[in-house]
Structure formats: C-alpha cells, structure tokens
XYZ file of C-alpha atoms in Angstrom:
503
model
C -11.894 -23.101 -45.615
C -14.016 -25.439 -43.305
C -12.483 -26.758 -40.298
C -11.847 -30.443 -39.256
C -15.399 -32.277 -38.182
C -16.125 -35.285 -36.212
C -19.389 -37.047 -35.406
C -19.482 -38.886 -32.023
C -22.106 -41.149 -32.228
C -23.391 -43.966 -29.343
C -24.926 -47.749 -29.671
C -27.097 -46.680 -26.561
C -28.549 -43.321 -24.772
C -25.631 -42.729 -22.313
C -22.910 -44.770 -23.732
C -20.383 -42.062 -22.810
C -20.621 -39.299 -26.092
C -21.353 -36.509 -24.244
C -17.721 -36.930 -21.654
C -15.605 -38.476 -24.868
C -16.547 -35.496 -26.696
C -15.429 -33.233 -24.139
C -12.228 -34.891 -23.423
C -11.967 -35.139 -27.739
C -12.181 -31.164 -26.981
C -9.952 -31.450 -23.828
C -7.005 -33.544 -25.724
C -7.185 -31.300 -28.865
C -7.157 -27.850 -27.193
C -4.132 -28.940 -25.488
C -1.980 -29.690 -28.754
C -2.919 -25.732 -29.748
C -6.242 -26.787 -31.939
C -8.956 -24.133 -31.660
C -11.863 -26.391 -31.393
C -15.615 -26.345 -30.329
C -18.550 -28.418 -29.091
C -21.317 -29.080 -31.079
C -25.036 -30.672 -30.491
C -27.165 -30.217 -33.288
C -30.299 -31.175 -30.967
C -30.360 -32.460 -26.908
C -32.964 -33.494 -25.080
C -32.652 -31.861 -21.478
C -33.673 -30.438 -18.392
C -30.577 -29.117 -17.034
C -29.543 -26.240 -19.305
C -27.490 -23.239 -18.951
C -27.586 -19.328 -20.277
C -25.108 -18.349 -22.916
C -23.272 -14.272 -22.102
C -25.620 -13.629 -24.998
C -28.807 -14.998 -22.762
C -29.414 -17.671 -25.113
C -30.734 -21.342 -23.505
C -28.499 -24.256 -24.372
C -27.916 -28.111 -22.748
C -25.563 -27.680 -19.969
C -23.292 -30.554 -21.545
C -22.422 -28.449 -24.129
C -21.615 -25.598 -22.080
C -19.423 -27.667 -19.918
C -17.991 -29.423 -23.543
C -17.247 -25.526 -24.305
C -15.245 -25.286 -21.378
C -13.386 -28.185 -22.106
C -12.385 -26.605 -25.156
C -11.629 -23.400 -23.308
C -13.920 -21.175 -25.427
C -17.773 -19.275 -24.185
C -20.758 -21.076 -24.737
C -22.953 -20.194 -27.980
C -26.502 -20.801 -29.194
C -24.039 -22.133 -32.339
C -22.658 -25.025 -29.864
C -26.560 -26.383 -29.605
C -29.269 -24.894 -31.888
C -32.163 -27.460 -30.679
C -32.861 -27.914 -27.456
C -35.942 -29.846 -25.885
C -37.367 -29.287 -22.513
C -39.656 -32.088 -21.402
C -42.499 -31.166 -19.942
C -44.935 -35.008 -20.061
C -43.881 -38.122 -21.566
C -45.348 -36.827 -24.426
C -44.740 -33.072 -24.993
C -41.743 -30.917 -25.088
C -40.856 -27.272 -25.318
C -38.632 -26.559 -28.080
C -35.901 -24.117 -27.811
C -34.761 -22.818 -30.738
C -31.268 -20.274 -31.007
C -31.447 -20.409 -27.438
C -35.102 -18.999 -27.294
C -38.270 -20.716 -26.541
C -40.621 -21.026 -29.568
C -43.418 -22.932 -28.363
C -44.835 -26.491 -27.037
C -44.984 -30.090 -29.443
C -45.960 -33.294 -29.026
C -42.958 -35.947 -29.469
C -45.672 -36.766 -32.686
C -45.660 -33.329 -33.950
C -41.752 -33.109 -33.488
C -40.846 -35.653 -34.867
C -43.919 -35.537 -37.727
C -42.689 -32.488 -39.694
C -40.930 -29.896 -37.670
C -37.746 -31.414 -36.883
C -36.483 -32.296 -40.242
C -37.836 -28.737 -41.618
C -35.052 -27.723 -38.948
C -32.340 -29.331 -40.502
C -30.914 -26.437 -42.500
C -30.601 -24.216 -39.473
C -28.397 -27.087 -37.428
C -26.276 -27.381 -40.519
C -25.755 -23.643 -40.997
C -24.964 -23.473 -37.457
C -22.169 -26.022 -37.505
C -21.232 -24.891 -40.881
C -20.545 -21.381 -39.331
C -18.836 -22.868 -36.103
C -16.019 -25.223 -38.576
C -15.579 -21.735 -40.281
C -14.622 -20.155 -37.148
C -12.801 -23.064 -35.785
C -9.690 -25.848 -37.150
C -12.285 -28.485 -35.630
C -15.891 -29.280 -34.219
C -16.476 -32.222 -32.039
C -20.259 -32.839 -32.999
C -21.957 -35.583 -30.304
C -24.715 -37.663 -31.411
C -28.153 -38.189 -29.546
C -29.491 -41.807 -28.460
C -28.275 -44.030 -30.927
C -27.867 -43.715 -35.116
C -29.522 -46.732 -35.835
C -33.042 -45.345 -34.488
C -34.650 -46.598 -37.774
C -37.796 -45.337 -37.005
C -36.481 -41.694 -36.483
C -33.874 -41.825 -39.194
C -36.371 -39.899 -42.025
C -36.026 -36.877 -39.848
C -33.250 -37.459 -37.701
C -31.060 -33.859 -37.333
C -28.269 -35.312 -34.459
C -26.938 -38.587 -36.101
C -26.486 -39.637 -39.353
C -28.635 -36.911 -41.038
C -26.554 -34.347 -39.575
C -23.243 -36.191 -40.724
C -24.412 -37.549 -44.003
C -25.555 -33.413 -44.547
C -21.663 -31.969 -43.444
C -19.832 -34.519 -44.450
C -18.680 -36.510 -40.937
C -17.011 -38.888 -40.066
C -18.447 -41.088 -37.355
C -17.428 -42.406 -34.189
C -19.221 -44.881 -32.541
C -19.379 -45.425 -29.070
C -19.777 -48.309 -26.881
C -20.441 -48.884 -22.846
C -18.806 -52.646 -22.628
C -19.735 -52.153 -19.025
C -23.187 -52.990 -19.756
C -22.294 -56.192 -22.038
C -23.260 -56.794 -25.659
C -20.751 -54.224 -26.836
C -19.846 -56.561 -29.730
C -22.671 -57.003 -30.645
C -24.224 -53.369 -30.385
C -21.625 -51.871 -32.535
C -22.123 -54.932 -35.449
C -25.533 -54.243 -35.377
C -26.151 -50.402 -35.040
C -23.621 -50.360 -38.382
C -25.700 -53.192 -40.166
C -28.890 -51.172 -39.554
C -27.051 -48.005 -41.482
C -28.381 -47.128 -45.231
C -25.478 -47.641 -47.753
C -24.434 -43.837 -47.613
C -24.793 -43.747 -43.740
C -22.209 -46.417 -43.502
C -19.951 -44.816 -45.558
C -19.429 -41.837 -43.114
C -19.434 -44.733 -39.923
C -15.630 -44.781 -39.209
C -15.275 -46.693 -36.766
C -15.557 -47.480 -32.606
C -14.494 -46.477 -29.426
C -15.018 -48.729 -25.936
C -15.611 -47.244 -22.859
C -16.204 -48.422 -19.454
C -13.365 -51.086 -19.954
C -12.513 -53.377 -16.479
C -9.776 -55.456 -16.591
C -6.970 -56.673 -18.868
C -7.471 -54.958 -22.517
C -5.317 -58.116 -23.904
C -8.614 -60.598 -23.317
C -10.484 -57.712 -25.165
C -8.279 -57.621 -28.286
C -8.925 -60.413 -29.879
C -12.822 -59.369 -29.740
C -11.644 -56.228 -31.483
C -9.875 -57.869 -34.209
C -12.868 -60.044 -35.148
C -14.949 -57.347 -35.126
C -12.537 -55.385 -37.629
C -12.596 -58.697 -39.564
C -16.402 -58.704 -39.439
C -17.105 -54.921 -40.415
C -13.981 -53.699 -42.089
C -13.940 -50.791 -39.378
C -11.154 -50.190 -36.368
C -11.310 -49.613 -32.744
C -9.793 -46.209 -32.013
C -9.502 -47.066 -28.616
C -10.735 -48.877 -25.017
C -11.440 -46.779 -22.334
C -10.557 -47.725 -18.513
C -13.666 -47.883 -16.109
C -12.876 -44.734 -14.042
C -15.045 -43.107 -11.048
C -16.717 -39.367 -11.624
C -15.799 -38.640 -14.545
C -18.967 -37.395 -15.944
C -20.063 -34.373 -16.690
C -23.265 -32.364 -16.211
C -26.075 -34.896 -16.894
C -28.392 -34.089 -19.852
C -31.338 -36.685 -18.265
C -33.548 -34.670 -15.898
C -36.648 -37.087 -15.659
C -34.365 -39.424 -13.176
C -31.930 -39.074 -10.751
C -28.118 -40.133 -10.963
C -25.272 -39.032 -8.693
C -23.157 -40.512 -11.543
C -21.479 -38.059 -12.890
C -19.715 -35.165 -11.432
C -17.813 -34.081 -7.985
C -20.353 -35.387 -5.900
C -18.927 -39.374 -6.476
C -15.499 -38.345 -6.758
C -15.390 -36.036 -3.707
C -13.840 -38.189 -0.126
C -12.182 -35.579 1.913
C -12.915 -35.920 5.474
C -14.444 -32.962 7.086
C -12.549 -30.631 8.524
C -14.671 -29.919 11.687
C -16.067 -32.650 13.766
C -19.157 -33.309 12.249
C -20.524 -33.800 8.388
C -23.066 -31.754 7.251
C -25.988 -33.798 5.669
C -28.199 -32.586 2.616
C -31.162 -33.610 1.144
C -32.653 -33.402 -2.221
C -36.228 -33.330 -2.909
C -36.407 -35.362 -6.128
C -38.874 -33.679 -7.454
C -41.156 -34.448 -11.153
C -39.038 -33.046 -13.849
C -35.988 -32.067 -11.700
C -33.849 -29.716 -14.096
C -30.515 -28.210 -13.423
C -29.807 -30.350 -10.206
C -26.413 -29.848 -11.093
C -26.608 -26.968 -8.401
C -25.971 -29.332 -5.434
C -22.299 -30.730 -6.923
C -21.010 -27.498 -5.830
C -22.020 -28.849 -1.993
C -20.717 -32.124 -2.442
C -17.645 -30.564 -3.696
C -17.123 -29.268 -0.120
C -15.415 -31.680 2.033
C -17.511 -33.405 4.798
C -20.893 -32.338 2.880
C -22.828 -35.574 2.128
C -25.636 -34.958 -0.574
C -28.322 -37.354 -1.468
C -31.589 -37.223 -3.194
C -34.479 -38.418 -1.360
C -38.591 -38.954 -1.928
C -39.884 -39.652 1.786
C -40.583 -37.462 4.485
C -39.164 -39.355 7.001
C -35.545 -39.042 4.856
C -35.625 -34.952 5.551
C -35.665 -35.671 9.513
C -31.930 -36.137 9.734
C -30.786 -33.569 6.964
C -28.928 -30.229 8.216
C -30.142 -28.743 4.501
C -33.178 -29.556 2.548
C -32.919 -28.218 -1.115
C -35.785 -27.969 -3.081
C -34.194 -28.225 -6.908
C -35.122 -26.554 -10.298
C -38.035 -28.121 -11.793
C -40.075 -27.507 -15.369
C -43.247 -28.651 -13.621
C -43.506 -26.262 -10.398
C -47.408 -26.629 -9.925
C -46.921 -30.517 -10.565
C -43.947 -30.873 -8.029
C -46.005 -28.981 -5.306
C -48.582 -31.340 -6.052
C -46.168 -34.344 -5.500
C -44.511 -32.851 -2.413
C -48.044 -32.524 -0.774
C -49.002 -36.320 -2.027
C -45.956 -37.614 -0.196
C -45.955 -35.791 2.921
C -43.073 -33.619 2.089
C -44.745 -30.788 2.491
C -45.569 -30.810 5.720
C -42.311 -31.999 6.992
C -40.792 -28.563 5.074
C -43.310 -26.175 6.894
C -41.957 -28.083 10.273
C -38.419 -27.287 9.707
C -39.269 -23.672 8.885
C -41.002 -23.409 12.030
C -38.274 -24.969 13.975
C -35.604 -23.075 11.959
C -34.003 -25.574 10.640
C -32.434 -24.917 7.225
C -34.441 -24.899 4.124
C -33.097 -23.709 -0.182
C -35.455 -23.517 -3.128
C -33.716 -22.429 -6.530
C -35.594 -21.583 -9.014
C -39.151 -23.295 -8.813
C -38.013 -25.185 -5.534
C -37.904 -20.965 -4.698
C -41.539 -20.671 -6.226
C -43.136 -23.698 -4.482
C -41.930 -22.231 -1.098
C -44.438 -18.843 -1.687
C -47.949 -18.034 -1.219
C -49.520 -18.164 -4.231
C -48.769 -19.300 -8.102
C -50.424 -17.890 -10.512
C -49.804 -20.363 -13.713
C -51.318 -20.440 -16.976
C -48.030 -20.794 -18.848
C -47.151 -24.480 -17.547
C -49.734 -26.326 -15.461
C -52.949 -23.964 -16.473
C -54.168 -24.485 -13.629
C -54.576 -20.881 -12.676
C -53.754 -19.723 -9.438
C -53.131 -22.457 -6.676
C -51.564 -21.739 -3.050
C -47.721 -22.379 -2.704
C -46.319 -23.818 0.475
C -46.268 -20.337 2.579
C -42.627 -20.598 3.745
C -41.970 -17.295 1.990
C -43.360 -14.092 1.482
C -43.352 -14.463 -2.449
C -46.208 -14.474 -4.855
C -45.220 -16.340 -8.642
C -47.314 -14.924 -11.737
C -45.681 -17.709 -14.850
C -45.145 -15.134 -18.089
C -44.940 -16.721 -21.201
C -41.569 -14.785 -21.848
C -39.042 -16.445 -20.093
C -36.408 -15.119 -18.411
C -33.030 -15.882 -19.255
C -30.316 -13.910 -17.886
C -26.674 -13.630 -16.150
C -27.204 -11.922 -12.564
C -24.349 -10.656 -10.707
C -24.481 -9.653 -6.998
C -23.924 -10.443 -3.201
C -24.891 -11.840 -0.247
C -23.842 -12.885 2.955
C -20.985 -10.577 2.086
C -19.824 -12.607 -0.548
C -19.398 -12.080 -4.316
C -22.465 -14.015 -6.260
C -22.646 -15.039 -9.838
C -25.548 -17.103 -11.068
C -27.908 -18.149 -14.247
C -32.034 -17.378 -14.359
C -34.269 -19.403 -16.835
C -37.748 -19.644 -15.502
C -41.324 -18.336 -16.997
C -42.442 -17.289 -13.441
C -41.933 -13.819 -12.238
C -42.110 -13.122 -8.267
C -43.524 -10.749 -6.727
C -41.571 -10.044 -3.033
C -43.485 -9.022 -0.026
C -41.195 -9.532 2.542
C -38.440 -10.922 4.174
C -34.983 -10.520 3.671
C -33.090 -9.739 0.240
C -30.985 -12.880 -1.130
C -29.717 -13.134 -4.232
C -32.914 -11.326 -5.876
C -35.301 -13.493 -3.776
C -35.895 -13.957 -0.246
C -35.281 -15.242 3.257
C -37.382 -15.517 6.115
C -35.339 -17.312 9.171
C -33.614 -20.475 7.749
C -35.907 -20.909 4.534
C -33.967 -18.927 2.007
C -35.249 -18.597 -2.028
C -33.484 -17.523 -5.322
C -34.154 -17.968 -8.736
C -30.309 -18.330 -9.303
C -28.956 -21.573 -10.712
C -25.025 -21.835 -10.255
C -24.606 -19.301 -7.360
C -23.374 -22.329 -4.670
C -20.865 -22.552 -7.506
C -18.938 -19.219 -6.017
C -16.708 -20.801 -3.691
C -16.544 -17.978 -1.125
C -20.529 -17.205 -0.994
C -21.153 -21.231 -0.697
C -18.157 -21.194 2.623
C -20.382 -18.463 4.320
C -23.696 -20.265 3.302
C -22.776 -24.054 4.606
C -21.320 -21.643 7.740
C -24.676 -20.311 8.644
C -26.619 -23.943 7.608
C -24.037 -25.258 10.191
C -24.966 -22.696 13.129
C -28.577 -22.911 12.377
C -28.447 -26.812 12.348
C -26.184 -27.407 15.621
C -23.844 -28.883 13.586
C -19.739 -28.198 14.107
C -19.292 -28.223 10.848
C -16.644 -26.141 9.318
C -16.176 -25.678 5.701
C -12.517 -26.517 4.017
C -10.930 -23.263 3.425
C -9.343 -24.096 0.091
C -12.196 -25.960 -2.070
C -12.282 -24.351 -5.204
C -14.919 -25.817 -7.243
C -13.443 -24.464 -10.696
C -10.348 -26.019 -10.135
C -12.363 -29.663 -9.436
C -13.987 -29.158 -12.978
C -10.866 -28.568 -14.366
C -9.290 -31.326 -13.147
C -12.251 -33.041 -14.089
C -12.090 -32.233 -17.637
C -8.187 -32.527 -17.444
C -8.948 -36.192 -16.518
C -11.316 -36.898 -19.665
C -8.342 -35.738 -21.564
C -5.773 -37.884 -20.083
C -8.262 -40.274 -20.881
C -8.429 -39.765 -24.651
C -4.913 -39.313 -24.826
C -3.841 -41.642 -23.157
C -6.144 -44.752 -24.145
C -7.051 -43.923 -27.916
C -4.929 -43.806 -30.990
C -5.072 -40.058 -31.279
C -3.168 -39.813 -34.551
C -5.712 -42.026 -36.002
C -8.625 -39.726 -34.353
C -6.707 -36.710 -35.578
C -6.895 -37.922 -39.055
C -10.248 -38.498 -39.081
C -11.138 -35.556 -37.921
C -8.939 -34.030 -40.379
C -9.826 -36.016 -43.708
C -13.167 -37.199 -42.867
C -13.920 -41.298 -43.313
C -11.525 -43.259 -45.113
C -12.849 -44.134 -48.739
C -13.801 -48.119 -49.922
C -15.731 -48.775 -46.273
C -17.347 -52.252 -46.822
C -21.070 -52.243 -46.486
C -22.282 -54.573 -43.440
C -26.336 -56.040 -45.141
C -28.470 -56.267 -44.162
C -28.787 -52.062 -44.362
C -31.084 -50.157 -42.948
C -35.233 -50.651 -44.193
C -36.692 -49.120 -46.804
C-alpha cells in the first residue's frame, strides 16, 4: 500500500515551499510518521552528494534531514545546473547526462521524463507512511504546463493533493492565490486543496476576514498563517544571486569571545554554487561574513573565500575584469589569508585546462598555488574523509576538473602555500573542531585576537533550525486538517474557479 502524499505548491519562485516542506517533514517525524522529501525536478547550483555519490539539490538533502532519514537520488530525480541564461546541465539519478538549452528542455525532453519522477516517488510512498513533494516556481506557469514534471503534472500523475503557498510579505497574496487557482485546467483544480500564508506581520485577526472571503470566493481553506520569523531558511536552491537570507548566518548574534571580530569576504562570483560553505563561519560567534564584488571591499577582510562556481574559466575572467585579482595575489604575497573550494581552489592554480565547460582550452589560473586543473567530462562526485590541522575532516566533491598538485602543502586533498589554502571539499568548515583550528590560524595570520567560541556546534544550529520550522507548522497551521490531506488526498466536489487554464 502507497503511503500518504502531499504536493506543496507556491504562487511565486520563493514563496517559502522549500522551508514549509521541511518543517511539514519536521512536524510529522515528530508524531512517529516515517516520512520523506521529495522534488521531482530543482533548478540549482548548490547541490549536495548522496552516501551513494549521487548529485541532488541541497534543499532536499537538508528536507531529508528534517525528516531524519539519508539523502537519495529518489528524494530529487531532476536536477538542473545552470550554466548561461540559456543552457543547463541536466542531472539525471544523481548523474550528469549531458547539456540543453532551456528550449530543448523544455521542447521534448522534460515531459519524456515524467515516468521516471513518478516511479521515483511512487517507490519512495512505498517505502514511506508519507512524502512531502515541493513544487517548483509556480503551478499556474501556463506556458510550461504541457510538460511540466514538478507541479500539477506531477500531482495530477500520483494523485496529490495540493498546497498552495503564499509570501503575504510581498503583498497581493489574495490575489495570487485567486488567480494561480483560476488559471488551473478543470482536473488540476480538483487536486488544488487549498492555501497556506507565510511571512505574516502583525495581528492574524485583520487577516481573517481576507481569508474567509477568499474561502467564499474559491470554495478552498487556509490551512494556516505563518508568523514573519528571522533565519529560518534553509539551504538556498538560487545560485545565480546572492542572499544571506536564509540560514545561520542572519540568525547568528553572539558577541565574540576574544576582543576582536574576525571579518570575511566572499567573492561573488558568476554562477556561485554551494555558497552554503561560509554559514558554517557565520555560525561561529564574532565571525562577520559578507559577499562582496570590489576590490577595495577585500582590503579590510581577515579571510577572503573564493566560493564554488559552475563557470571557473568565466569567474577568473570576472575576477580579473574587476580588479579582484590582483588584490588576491597581494594578500598572498603579504600572507594574509586566502580559501578557494572547489573552483574558487581551481582559479587560484597555474593553469586550466578546460574543454568540458568554457572550451576555451587551456588559459593561466591566478598562480597562488602550485596546482594545474585538466576539466574531465566525468565528474567527480564523492564523500572524502580525512584530516588536517589535526582535526577530523568530512566533506562533499562534485567538480569536472581534476588537479594535478605540484607543490605545497597537503590540505584536505589540495594544497597550501603560506596563507592561500585550496580544497575541492564542499562542507568541510562544517566539522566544528577542524573550522576552531582553521579561524585559529586565519586569526594569527591576520593579527587579529580573535578566539573562536569553544562550544559552537554547527549541527546542533541546523537542528534547532529545522526544530524551529516545525514549531512553526505546528504551531501556526491546522495540522489535523494537513494530516488529512495528506492522508486522503483532496476533498471531493472542489468548485471550479473560470476562467480555467487556456487551451
């Protein structure tokens, strides 16, 4: 027997699915339901690797933790990797299978993909008493809808019911929920349950009468208003910007425990992807992280990181272009600490030698380390264990470039040369005692008395964190209501809301 299914679905790109499906997970696995995550496709740049070494959106590993249980290919079948406005690479099962246009994507292979989401979620509700599916963007993309595999055409396919979500913190919320249902086909809005507000300021009594008018208007209940509440995001899915939004790095205020902070900076680099790595520094009390573009912003940091990116060749490019590239090779010859994970690490080499990503051939890196990159088109994916600085390391590798070490100093299979240290190893700040001796030797090299907190444990903050998004759903929606749903599926005789969605 099939477990229990929901659908939660958004009126906007980053209305708030991706945390109230995690604390959807959060709340159930607490009441003793065996539950899962589920993303039939995402479109990201910060991704994670699966025990199995198979490549999924980092939301839906961190929406697996929520619901206590290891990450699977299952939990997210399709996963895009922008690479241009235009193109993507297309990860399929957690593998890479090649490079499309968003017109070739969308013109034929992503509804011939269909079967394979359903079979995966079909094989997670037999494993599990529920799946908590999230949507992409919004259901009512009527232009996408023929081939759509996330929204509606993965519910109306499984059976779903639908939640809809809503960010009243941006206005219109009304109206985005009467019209994303109006814009449904007939059988869509059959499966479209009902709504959920998040991002609610104020007195919830001005808000109900709203909420009965709309119920009036649509036939469909609110299941509940979410409070405005700081940092309680999780890992964001939306490489191609920057957002200190959502995670530790808002919610974190502890003073420092020596006398001075210790300041980061980020080199916002084209097609950042798994910046996530820095929320384990701004976890640490008295470490202030920012994300910066301008040369002149790295002359006061103590720590310049140079992030993950899907475009190495293109971010060197864009470091040289704005001067940030010369203000690197200072601090490395004044000592003066310097990080590169994964193609921040390949940037700071000698040579790369691409005809995987750029094809530009071989172009000369920044020369900070002794390292020369050859891109593969295999990529790597893989689960390193190890240790430095004395220190037990854990970490995550997905990159298509393969380096070549000619000197220096082993870290973390990379390198170090002086203060400019390299490492293809998402997730390894993430080890709380390896980070303590890391910020301790950024300090010393930086002149900065700067002493890490003893006790910051940056597994408990995401549990607390997720713990939160629970209280949140428990707390502020009518959970027997949700329960049912996700029990029984869509209540029968929902009134259709014209005028539909086109022919």
């Amino acid at each position: 027997m099939s477990g229990g299914g929901l659908l939660v679905a958004g009126t906007t790109s980053d209305a708030g699915k991706s945390v109230v499906t995690a604390g959807i997970c959060r709340w159930l696995v607490r009441r003793g339901v065996k539950v899962a995550p589920f993303k039939g496709q995402n479109m990201s740049l910060n991704s994670f690797v699966t025990r199995e070494g198979a490549e999924i959106g980092r939301a839906q590993a961190m929406q697996a933790q929520a619901a206590r249980v290891e990450p699977s290919a299952l939990m997210n079948p399709v996963l895009l990797k922008p690479g241009s406005d235009r193109s993507s690479q297309v990860v399929l099962m957690g593998k890479p299978v090649g490079e499309l246009s968003a017109r070739g994507y969308h013109g034929g292979r992503q509804a011939a993909l269909l079967d394979t989401v359903v079979g995966c979620l079909e094989e997670l509700r037999g494993s599990y008493d529920a799946v908590i599916c999230e949507g992409a963007g919004s259901p009512a993309e009527i232009n996408l809808r023929r081939t759509d595999i996330v929204n509606m055409g993965i519910a109306r396919a499984a059976r779903l019911p639908v939640l809809v979500v809503g960010d009243i913190d941006r206005g219109g919320v009304f109206a985005s929920f009467f019209g994303t249902t109006a814009l449904l086909a007939p059988e869509d809005q059959e499966l479209l349950a009902g709504y959920l507000v998040n991002k609610f300021r104020g007195d919830v009594s001005l808000l109900e009468p709203g909420l009965d008018m709309l119920k009036d208007l649509t036939g469909r209940p609110t299941y509940g208003v979410l409070p405005f509440q700081h940092g309680l995001g999780i890992d964001e899915e939306d490489g191609l910007r920057v957002s200190l939004r959502g995670s530790v790095r808002e919610s974190q205020t502890a003073a420092p425990v020596g006398e001075d902070v210790l300041r980061v900076a980020v080199c916002a680099v084209p097609l950042m992807s798994n910046f996530t790595d820095v929320d384990a520094l701004a976890a640490e009390p008295g470490v202030v992280v920012r994300f910066v573009d301008r040369a002149e912003e790295l002359v006061d940091a103590d720590l310049v990181v140079v992030p993950g990116t899907r475009g190495t060749v293109k971010a060197l490019q864009w470091l040289r272009e704005r001067g940030l590239a010369d203000a690197l090779a200072r601090r490395a010859a004044e000592g003066r600490p310097v990080l590169g994970i994964c193609g921040g690490f390949q940037l700071l080499g000698n040579s790369i030698e691409d005809d995987v990503e750029s094809r530009l051939g071989t172009v000369d890196g920044l020369g900070l380390l002794p390292v020369r990159v050859r891109f593969e088109r295999e990529k790597t994916l893989a689960r390193p264990v190890g240790e430095a600085l004395g220190e037990h390391v854990e970490g995550y590798e997905i990159h298509h470039g393969v380096a070549e070490i000619v000197g220096g100093e082993a870290f973390l299979d990379g390198c170090r040369v002086g203060s400019v240290w390299g490492t293809h190893w998402h997730g390894s700040l993430e080890a709380d005692g390896f980070r303590r001796a890391f910020l301790r030797e950024v300090a010393a090299a930086a002149g900065r008395r700067f002493i890490p907190a003893p006790d910051t444990s940056f597994g408990a903050l995401r549990e607390e964190q997720l713990d939160r998004l629970g209280d949140l759903i428990e707390e502020h929606a009518d959970t027997d209501a949700l329960w049912r749903l996700i029990e029984s599926g869509a209540p029968s005789g929902l009134p259709f809301i014209p005028p539909g969605a086109p022919a």
